[in-house]
Coordinates of C-alpha atoms and ligand atoms in Angstrom, one line a residue:
Chain A
M1 CA -64.1 -14.2 35.8
S2 CA -61.9 -14.9 38.8
Q3 CA -58.3 -13.6 38.8
P4 CA -55.5 -16.2 39.1
R5 CA -54.3 -16.7 42.6
D6 CA -51.6 -14.4 43.8
Y7 CA -48.2 -16.0 43.2
R8 CA -46.8 -15.3 46.6
L9 CA -43.8 -17.3 47.6
H10 CA -43.5 -19.4 50.7
E11 CA -39.7 -19.8 50.8
G12 CA -37.6 -18.3 48.0
T13 CA -36.4 -15.2 46.3
V14 CA -38.0 -12.3 44.5
I15 CA -35.8 -10.5 41.9
D16 CA -37.5 -7.2 41.3
H17 CA -37.0 -4.0 39.4
L18 CA -35.2 -5.8 36.5
P19 CA -35.0 -3.6 33.4
V20 CA -37.7 -4.5 30.9
G21 CA -36.5 -7.3 28.6
S22 CA -34.0 -8.7 31.1
A23 CA -36.1 -11.4 32.8
A24 CA -35.2 -14.1 30.3
R25 CA -31.5 -13.3 30.7
A26 CA -31.8 -13.4 34.5
L27 CA -33.3 -16.9 34.3
E28 CA -30.5 -18.0 32.0
L29 CA -27.8 -16.6 34.3
L30 CA -29.3 -18.5 37.2
G31 CA -29.7 -21.7 35.2
L32 CA -33.5 -21.7 35.6
P33 CA -35.9 -23.4 35.6
R34 CA -34.7 -25.9 38.1
E35 CA -37.0 -27.3 40.7
G36 CA -39.5 -25.0 42.3
S37 CA -42.2 -22.9 40.7
I38 CA -41.2 -19.7 38.9
T39 CA -43.4 -16.8 38.0
V40 CA -42.1 -14.2 35.6
G41 CA -43.6 -10.7 35.2
I42 CA -42.7 -8.9 32.0
N43 CA -43.6 -5.2 31.3
V44 CA -45.1 -4.9 34.7
P45 CA -46.2 -1.4 35.5
S46 CA -43.9 0.2 38.1
P47 CA -44.3 3.6 39.7
S48 CA -40.5 4.2 39.8
Q49 CA -39.4 2.7 36.4
G50 CA -42.6 3.0 34.2
Q51 CA -42.2 -0.7 33.5
K52 CA -40.1 -3.5 34.9
D53 CA -39.6 -7.2 34.9
I54 CA -39.9 -9.4 38.0
V55 CA -39.0 -13.0 38.7
R56 CA -40.2 -15.0 41.7
V57 CA -38.6 -18.4 42.4
E58 CA -39.8 -20.8 45.0
G59 CA -37.0 -22.6 46.8
L60 CA -34.1 -20.5 45.4
F61 CA -31.5 -18.6 47.5
L62 CA -28.8 -16.8 45.6
E63 CA -25.1 -17.4 46.0
K64 CA -22.9 -14.3 45.9
H65 CA -21.5 -15.1 42.4
E66 CA -25.1 -15.3 41.2
S67 CA -26.2 -12.0 42.6
D68 CA -23.0 -10.4 41.3
R69 CA -23.9 -11.5 37.8
L70 CA -27.5 -10.4 38.2
A71 CA -26.4 -7.0 39.3
L72 CA -24.8 -6.4 35.9
L73 CA -28.3 -6.4 34.3
G74 CA -29.3 -3.0 35.6
E75 CA -29.4 -0.5 38.3
H76 CA -31.6 -0.7 41.4
I77 CA -32.4 -4.4 41.0
T78 CA -33.7 -5.7 44.3
V79 CA -33.5 -9.2 45.8
S80 CA -35.9 -10.2 48.5
I81 CA -35.5 -13.3 50.5
V82 CA -38.9 -14.8 51.5
R83 CA -39.2 -17.0 54.5
D84 CA -42.4 -18.4 55.7
G85 CA -44.4 -16.2 53.3
A86 CA -42.8 -13.0 54.4
V87 CA -39.9 -10.9 53.2
A88 CA -37.1 -11.6 55.6
E89 CA -34.4 -9.6 53.9
K90 CA -34.3 -7.2 51.0
T91 CA -31.2 -5.8 49.3
V92 CA -30.5 -3.5 46.4
L93 CA -28.0 -5.3 44.2
D94 CA -24.7 -3.5 43.8
V95 CA -22.0 -4.3 41.3
P96 CA -18.7 -4.7 43.2
D97 CA -15.7 -2.6 42.0
R98 CA -13.8 -5.9 41.3
L99 CA -15.5 -8.8 39.7
L100 CA -13.6 -12.0 40.4
G101 CA -14.0 -15.0 38.1
I102 CA -17.5 -14.2 36.9
L103 CA -16.8 -12.7 33.5
A104 CA -14.7 -13.9 30.5
C105 CA -12.5 -11.5 28.7
R106 CA -13.8 -10.5 25.2
N107 CA -10.3 -9.9 24.0
P108 CA -9.5 -13.2 22.1
T109 CA -5.7 -12.6 22.6
C110 CA -6.0 -12.0 26.4
I111 CA -3.9 -14.3 28.4
T112 CA -7.0 -15.2 30.6
N113 CA -8.5 -17.0 27.5
E114 CA -5.5 -19.2 27.3
E115 CA -4.3 -19.9 30.9
Q116 CA -6.2 -21.3 33.8
V117 CA -6.6 -18.1 35.7
Q118 CA -9.4 -16.4 37.6
T119 CA -10.5 -13.3 35.7
V120 CA -10.4 -10.0 37.4
F121 CA -12.4 -7.0 36.1
L122 CA -12.4 -3.5 37.4
K123 CA -15.7 -1.5 37.2
Q124 CA -15.4 1.8 35.3
G125 CA -18.0 4.4 36.2
G126 CA -21.7 3.9 36.6
F127 CA -24.5 2.1 34.6
P128 CA -24.3 1.0 31.8
Y129 CA -21.2 -0.6 33.3
H130 CA -17.9 -1.0 31.5
F131 CA -15.2 -3.2 32.9
R132 CA -11.4 -3.1 32.5
C133 CA -9.7 -6.5 32.4
A134 CA -6.9 -6.4 35.0
Y135 CA -4.7 -8.5 32.7
C136 CA -5.0 -7.2 29.1
E137 CA -6.3 -3.8 30.3
R138 CA -9.0 -3.6 27.6
V139 CA -12.2 -1.9 28.6
S140 CA -15.4 -3.5 27.4
A141 CA -19.1 -3.0 27.9
T142 CA -20.8 -6.0 29.3
E143 CA -24.3 -7.3 29.0
A144 CA -23.7 -9.6 31.9
Chain B
M5 CA 16.0 15.1 44.6
A6 CA 15.7 13.5 48.0
D7 CA 12.2 12.4 46.9
H8 CA 13.7 10.7 43.9
V9 CA 16.4 8.9 45.8
H10 CA 13.8 7.6 48.2
A11 CA 11.5 6.7 45.2
G12 CA 14.4 4.8 43.6
K13 CA 14.3 2.3 46.5
A14 CA 10.7 1.6 45.6
F15 CA 12.0 -0.4 42.6
F16 CA 13.8 -3.0 44.7
G17 CA 12.4 -6.5 44.1
R18 CA 9.5 -5.1 42.1
S19 CA 8.0 -6.3 38.8
V20 CA 7.6 -3.8 36.0
V21 CA 4.4 -4.6 34.1
S22 CA 3.0 -1.3 33.0
A23 CA 4.4 2.3 33.2
E24 CA 1.1 3.3 34.7
D25 CA 2.1 1.4 37.9
F26 CA 4.8 3.9 38.6
T27 CA 4.5 7.4 40.2
K28 CA 6.1 10.5 38.8
D29 CA 8.8 10.5 41.5
E30 CA 9.6 6.8 40.8
I31 CA 9.9 7.5 37.1
L32 CA 12.1 10.5 37.7
A33 CA 14.3 8.4 40.1
L34 CA 14.7 5.9 37.3
L35 CA 15.6 8.6 34.7
D36 CA 18.1 10.1 37.1
A37 CA 19.7 6.7 37.8
A38 CA 20.0 6.1 34.0
R39 CA 21.9 9.3 33.5
S40 CA 24.7 8.1 35.7
Y41 CA 25.5 5.4 33.1
D42 CA 25.8 7.9 30.3
R43 CA 29.0 9.6 29.3
F44 CA 29.5 12.2 26.7
E45 CA 32.9 12.9 25.2
D46 CA 33.2 15.6 22.6
G47 CA 29.5 15.1 21.9
T48 CA 29.9 11.4 21.3
P49 CA 27.8 9.2 23.6
S50 CA 29.5 6.3 25.4
F51 CA 28.9 4.3 28.5
Q52 CA 30.3 5.3 31.8
P53 CA 32.4 2.4 33.1
V54 CA 30.6 1.1 36.1
P55 CA 31.5 -1.5 38.8
A56 CA 30.1 -5.0 38.2
T57 CA 27.2 -4.4 40.7
L58 CA 25.2 -7.4 39.4
Q59 CA 28.1 -9.8 39.2
G60 CA 26.8 -13.3 39.9
R61 CA 23.3 -12.4 39.2
V62 CA 21.3 -14.0 36.3
L63 CA 18.6 -12.5 34.2
G64 CA 16.2 -14.9 32.4
L65 CA 15.1 -13.7 28.9
L66 CA 11.9 -15.5 27.9
F67 CA 10.9 -14.3 24.4
F68 CA 7.8 -16.2 23.3
E69 CA 7.9 -14.1 20.2
P70 CA 11.0 -12.6 18.7
S71 CA 12.0 -9.0 19.4
T72 CA 15.7 -8.8 18.7
R73 CA 16.1 -5.1 19.7
T74 CA 14.5 -5.5 23.1
R75 CA 16.3 -8.7 23.8
L76 CA 19.8 -7.4 22.9
S77 CA 19.2 -4.2 24.8
F78 CA 18.3 -6.1 28.0
E79 CA 21.3 -8.4 27.4
S80 CA 23.7 -5.5 26.9
A81 CA 22.4 -3.8 30.1
M82 CA 22.8 -6.9 32.2
L83 CA 26.2 -7.8 30.8
R84 CA 27.5 -4.2 31.4
L85 CA 26.5 -4.5 35.0
G86 CA 28.6 -7.7 35.3
G87 CA 25.6 -10.0 35.3
S88 CA 24.7 -13.0 33.1
V89 CA 21.7 -13.9 30.9
L90 CA 20.0 -17.1 29.9
G91 CA 16.8 -17.8 28.0
F92 CA 15.4 -18.2 24.6
A93 CA 14.8 -15.8 21.7
D94 CA 11.8 -17.4 20.0
A95 CA 9.4 -19.9 21.5
R96 CA 9.2 -21.8 18.2
I97 CA 12.7 -23.1 18.8
S98 CA 12.3 -23.7 22.5
S99 CA 10.9 -26.8 24.1
F100 CA 9.3 -24.6 26.7
S101 CA 6.4 -23.7 24.6
K102 CA 5.3 -27.3 23.8
G103 CA 2.0 -27.4 25.6
E104 CA 3.3 -26.1 28.8
T105 CA 1.4 -23.3 30.4
L106 CA 3.0 -19.9 30.9
V107 CA 2.5 -20.2 34.6
D108 CA 4.4 -23.5 34.7
T109 CA 7.2 -22.1 32.5
I110 CA 7.6 -19.1 34.9
R111 CA 7.7 -21.4 37.9
V112 CA 10.4 -23.5 36.4
V113 CA 12.5 -20.6 35.1
E114 CA 12.3 -18.5 38.3
G115 CA 14.4 -21.3 39.8
Y116 CA 17.2 -20.5 37.3
C117 CA 17.5 -16.7 37.7
D118 CA 17.1 -13.6 39.8
A119 CA 14.7 -11.7 37.5
I120 CA 12.8 -12.5 34.3
V121 CA 12.2 -10.4 31.2
L122 CA 9.1 -11.7 29.4
R123 CA 8.0 -11.0 25.9
H124 CA 4.7 -12.7 25.0
P125 CA 2.1 -12.4 22.2
K126 CA -0.9 -12.4 24.6
E127 CA -2.0 -9.3 26.4
G128 CA -1.9 -9.7 30.1
A129 CA 0.9 -12.3 30.1
A130 CA 3.3 -10.1 32.1
R131 CA 0.7 -9.3 34.7
L132 CA 0.0 -13.0 35.2
A133 CA 3.7 -13.9 35.3
A134 CA 4.4 -11.2 37.8
E135 CA 1.6 -12.6 40.1
V136 CA 3.0 -16.1 40.1
A137 CA 6.7 -15.5 40.0
R138 CA 8.8 -15.2 43.1
V139 CA 11.4 -13.1 41.2
P140 CA 10.6 -9.7 39.6
V141 CA 9.2 -9.9 36.1
L142 CA 10.0 -7.2 33.6
N143 CA 7.5 -6.8 30.8
G144 CA 9.3 -6.8 27.5
G145 CA 6.0 -6.4 25.6
D146 CA 2.7 -8.3 26.1
G147 CA 0.9 -8.4 22.7
S148 CA -0.5 -5.0 21.9
N149 CA -0.8 -4.0 25.5
Q150 CA 2.3 -2.6 27.3
H151 CA 6.0 -2.2 26.8
P152 CA 7.0 -0.1 29.9
T153 CA 10.8 -0.1 29.3
Q154 CA 10.1 1.5 25.9
T155 CA 8.1 4.2 27.6
F156 CA 10.8 4.8 30.1
L157 CA 13.5 5.1 27.5
D158 CA 11.3 7.4 25.4
L159 CA 10.9 9.7 28.5
Y160 CA 14.6 9.6 29.2
T161 CA 15.4 10.4 25.6
I162 CA 13.1 13.4 25.5
R163 CA 14.3 14.7 28.9
E164 CA 18.0 14.4 28.0
A165 CA 17.5 16.0 24.6
A166 CA 15.2 18.8 25.6
G167 CA 16.6 19.4 29.1
Q168 CA 13.3 18.8 30.8
L169 CA 9.9 17.3 30.3
D170 CA 7.7 20.2 31.6
G171 CA 6.7 22.9 29.1
L172 CA 7.2 20.8 26.0
K173 CA 5.0 20.5 22.9
V174 CA 5.1 16.9 21.8
G175 CA 3.7 15.7 18.6
F176 CA 2.8 12.1 17.8
M177 CA 2.5 11.1 14.2
G178 CA 1.4 7.9 12.5
D179 CA -0.8 5.1 13.9
L180 CA -2.5 6.8 16.8
R181 CA -5.2 4.2 17.2
Y182 CA -3.3 1.0 17.6
G183 CA 0.2 2.3 18.4
R184 CA 1.0 0.9 21.8
T185 CA 4.1 3.1 22.2
V186 CA 2.0 6.3 21.5
H187 CA -0.6 5.4 24.1
S188 CA 1.9 4.5 26.8
L189 CA 4.1 7.5 26.3
A190 CA 1.2 9.9 26.0
S191 CA -0.2 8.6 29.3
A192 CA 3.1 8.8 31.0
L193 CA 3.6 12.4 29.8
L194 CA 0.4 13.3 31.7
H195 CA 2.7 13.4 34.8
F196 CA 4.2 16.5 33.3
D197 CA 3.1 19.9 32.1
V198 CA 3.1 19.1 28.3
D199 CA 1.0 20.0 25.3
L200 CA 0.3 16.9 23.3
K201 CA -0.5 17.0 19.6
F202 CA -1.6 14.2 17.3
I203 CA -1.1 13.9 13.6
G204 CA -2.5 10.9 11.7
P205 CA -5.0 9.6 9.2
E206 CA -8.8 9.7 10.0
N207 CA -9.1 6.0 10.4
L208 CA -6.2 5.8 12.8
R209 CA -7.2 8.5 15.3
L210 CA -6.7 8.2 19.0
P211 CA -8.9 5.7 20.8
S212 CA -11.8 7.5 22.6
D213 CA -10.8 6.6 26.1
L214 CA -7.3 8.0 25.7
R215 CA -8.7 11.1 24.0
G216 CA -11.0 11.6 27.0
Q217 CA -8.2 11.1 29.5
L218 CA -6.0 13.7 27.7
K219 CA -8.9 16.2 27.4
Q220 CA -9.8 15.9 31.0
A221 CA -6.2 16.6 31.9
G222 CA -6.2 19.6 29.6
R223 CA -3.3 18.3 27.6
L224 CA -4.9 17.6 24.2
G225 CA -3.3 20.3 22.1
A226 CA -4.4 19.4 18.6
E227 CA -5.7 16.4 16.5
V228 CA -4.9 17.0 12.9
T229 CA -4.3 15.0 9.7
Q230 CA -1.4 17.1 8.4
L231 CA 1.9 17.8 10.1
A232 CA 1.8 21.4 8.6
D233 CA -1.4 22.0 10.7
A234 CA 0.1 20.9 14.0
G235 CA 1.8 24.3 14.8
D236 CA 4.9 24.5 17.0
L237 CA 6.6 21.4 18.2
D238 CA 9.6 20.7 20.4
V239 CA 9.4 16.9 19.8
L240 CA 8.0 14.8 17.0
Y241 CA 7.5 11.1 17.8
V242 CA 7.0 9.2 14.5
T243 CA 5.5 5.7 14.4
R244 CA 5.0 3.1 11.7
I245 CA 1.7 2.7 10.0
Q246 CA 1.1 -1.0 9.5
K247 CA -0.3 -2.3 6.2
E248 CA -2.7 -4.6 8.1
R249 CA -4.7 -1.7 9.2
F250 CA -5.8 -1.0 5.7
P251 CA -8.2 -3.4 3.9
D252 CA -7.4 -1.6 0.6
P253 CA -3.7 -1.6 -0.4
M254 CA -4.2 1.6 -2.4
D255 CA -5.3 3.4 0.8
Y256 CA -2.3 2.2 2.6
E257 CA 0.1 3.4 -0.1
R258 CA -1.6 6.8 -0.1
V259 CA -1.4 7.1 3.7
R260 CA 2.1 5.9 4.1
N261 CA 3.4 8.5 1.6
A262 CA 1.3 11.2 3.4
Y263 CA 2.9 10.4 6.8
R264 CA 6.5 10.3 5.7
V265 CA 8.8 12.9 7.0
D266 CA 11.7 14.3 5.0
R267 CA 13.8 17.4 5.3
E268 CA 11.3 19.5 3.4
A269 CA 8.4 18.6 5.7
L270 CA 10.5 19.2 8.8
A271 CA 12.0 22.5 7.7
P272 CA 9.2 24.7 9.0
L273 CA 9.5 23.2 12.5
G274 CA 13.0 24.6 13.0
E275 CA 16.4 23.2 13.9
N276 CA 15.6 22.6 17.6
L277 CA 13.0 19.9 16.8
K278 CA 13.8 16.5 18.2
I279 CA 12.7 13.6 16.1
L280 CA 12.1 10.2 17.8
H281 CA 11.0 6.8 16.4
P282 CA 10.7 3.5 18.3
L283 CA 12.3 1.7 15.3
P284 CA 12.3 -0.3 13.2
R285 CA 11.3 2.3 10.6
V286 CA 10.1 1.4 7.1
N287 CA 10.0 4.6 5.2
E288 CA 8.2 7.0 7.7
V289 CA 11.4 8.9 8.2
A290 CA 13.5 9.5 5.1
T291 CA 17.2 8.5 5.6
E292 CA 18.2 12.1 4.6
V293 CA 16.7 13.1 8.0
D294 CA 19.3 11.0 9.9
D295 CA 22.0 13.7 9.6
L296 CA 19.8 16.4 11.2
P297 CA 21.0 17.3 14.7
G298 CA 17.5 16.7 16.0
A299 CA 17.3 13.2 14.6
I300 CA 17.9 11.2 17.8
Y301 CA 16.2 7.9 17.1
F302 CA 19.4 5.9 17.2
Q303 CA 20.4 7.6 20.4
Q304 CA 16.9 6.8 21.6
S305 CA 17.5 3.1 20.9
R306 CA 20.9 3.3 22.6
N307 CA 19.3 4.9 25.6
G308 CA 17.3 1.7 26.0
V309 CA 20.5 0.2 27.4
T310 CA 21.2 2.8 30.0
V311 CA 17.6 2.9 31.1
R312 CA 17.5 -0.9 31.4
M313 CA 20.8 -0.8 33.3
A314 CA 19.3 1.6 35.8
L315 CA 16.1 -0.5 36.1
L316 CA 17.9 -3.8 36.6
D317 CA 20.3 -2.2 39.1
L318 CA 17.4 -0.7 41.1
I319 CA 15.3 -3.9 41.0
L320 CA 18.1 -6.3 41.8
G321 CA 19.6 -3.9 44.5
G322 CA 23.0 -3.5 42.9
R323 CA 23.8 0.0 44.1
A324 CA 20.8 0.6 46.3
G325 CA 22.4 -2.0 48.6
A326 CA 25.6 0.0 48.6
G327 CA 23.8 3.1 49.5
A328 CA 25.1 5.1 46.5
S329 CA 22.9 7.8 45.1
Ligands
ZN27 ZN1 -8.4 -9.5 29.1

């Protein structure tokens, strides 16, 4: 039996080294599927992680607020931008120390849940990340 | 001392959202300034007559939830410095709250006054107000989050009563988990060489992040459920245990009787023990304790005025402008 064709991208983005089980959440965060073919690998063997998830999206190029959100899913997630069938740029996602406007505060009595204000969260320590709301000062764990 | 005088200038035009925003030198500068408003005559505290350094200045008091003590204390402080106050004591009787956002209210009221005291039920309200206001915002309590002037007056009270802050054994008793005053004061005391002890019921123990912070600083002296097990103390800070924390009213009754201090419970701790309470008390401190020389909770409440006088004067540049120390 012949193997399916290799799902190489022509123009698009490969999100690799996602923790196992996070591919679906990654698609949800990015509002996918949209147009363009998507291939998703789940429980893919990985020399460095044992297993990983991987998402390849044709025609997608991430905005900063999207990569900031993806970064919350795990450590060492990589994003490769593919142009003309070749990797043009590869970055390891990093969670910024200050997250601006991309998370909502879990504290129901936080002022940010009442007023029109951009949220500000300060990263506390390493993965799994905890964030301190700059307004109500509560620290919470965040599954992106 | 020179450092403190310099640090005092750092208050000018500044908002006061959280005690954690201030350095040790800045806090000491504030406490030194507060002392200049206190006068003791034959052991009776009174206020030092001071020039009307804030004459013509207006303080806005925006109390979106009632807190009579905090409001009257700020009012007294501003009036004693020759200034005036305006505002509302309860948002329910003010047209300001009718659908208007906090940000809009602040932008309107900043046009009426030179500084704003904000009390608000939502955590983070003061931080937001301070960001948008062109005048300094003083946090008079934002939900369960911060109440920095309470922390400053607590520090002032302990320092004046004990003579210094370094070297003290300070016990906190009551609701250690949700008690905002406990958390802020314990954090602020980390600036000093203190031994902190905590006495409270199992279900109201310290939050883990604060415990970690205290441990890391090497200041966590003891965590016990009985006052008798706390060992020596120079200061005992008692707080109220709220009924809402107990789903079973029976548990609440049991706990509130276990964490009530009377003369008998305090006797082993000696005559030099200073007893503080942020007030109002329910029954945590028996009235028979009031006559002990170490019972200084009413003095503590009164100190709120001198500390707020110092804060308002430094922020609005009353004496800083005149170059007085
Ligand atoms: Zn918040």
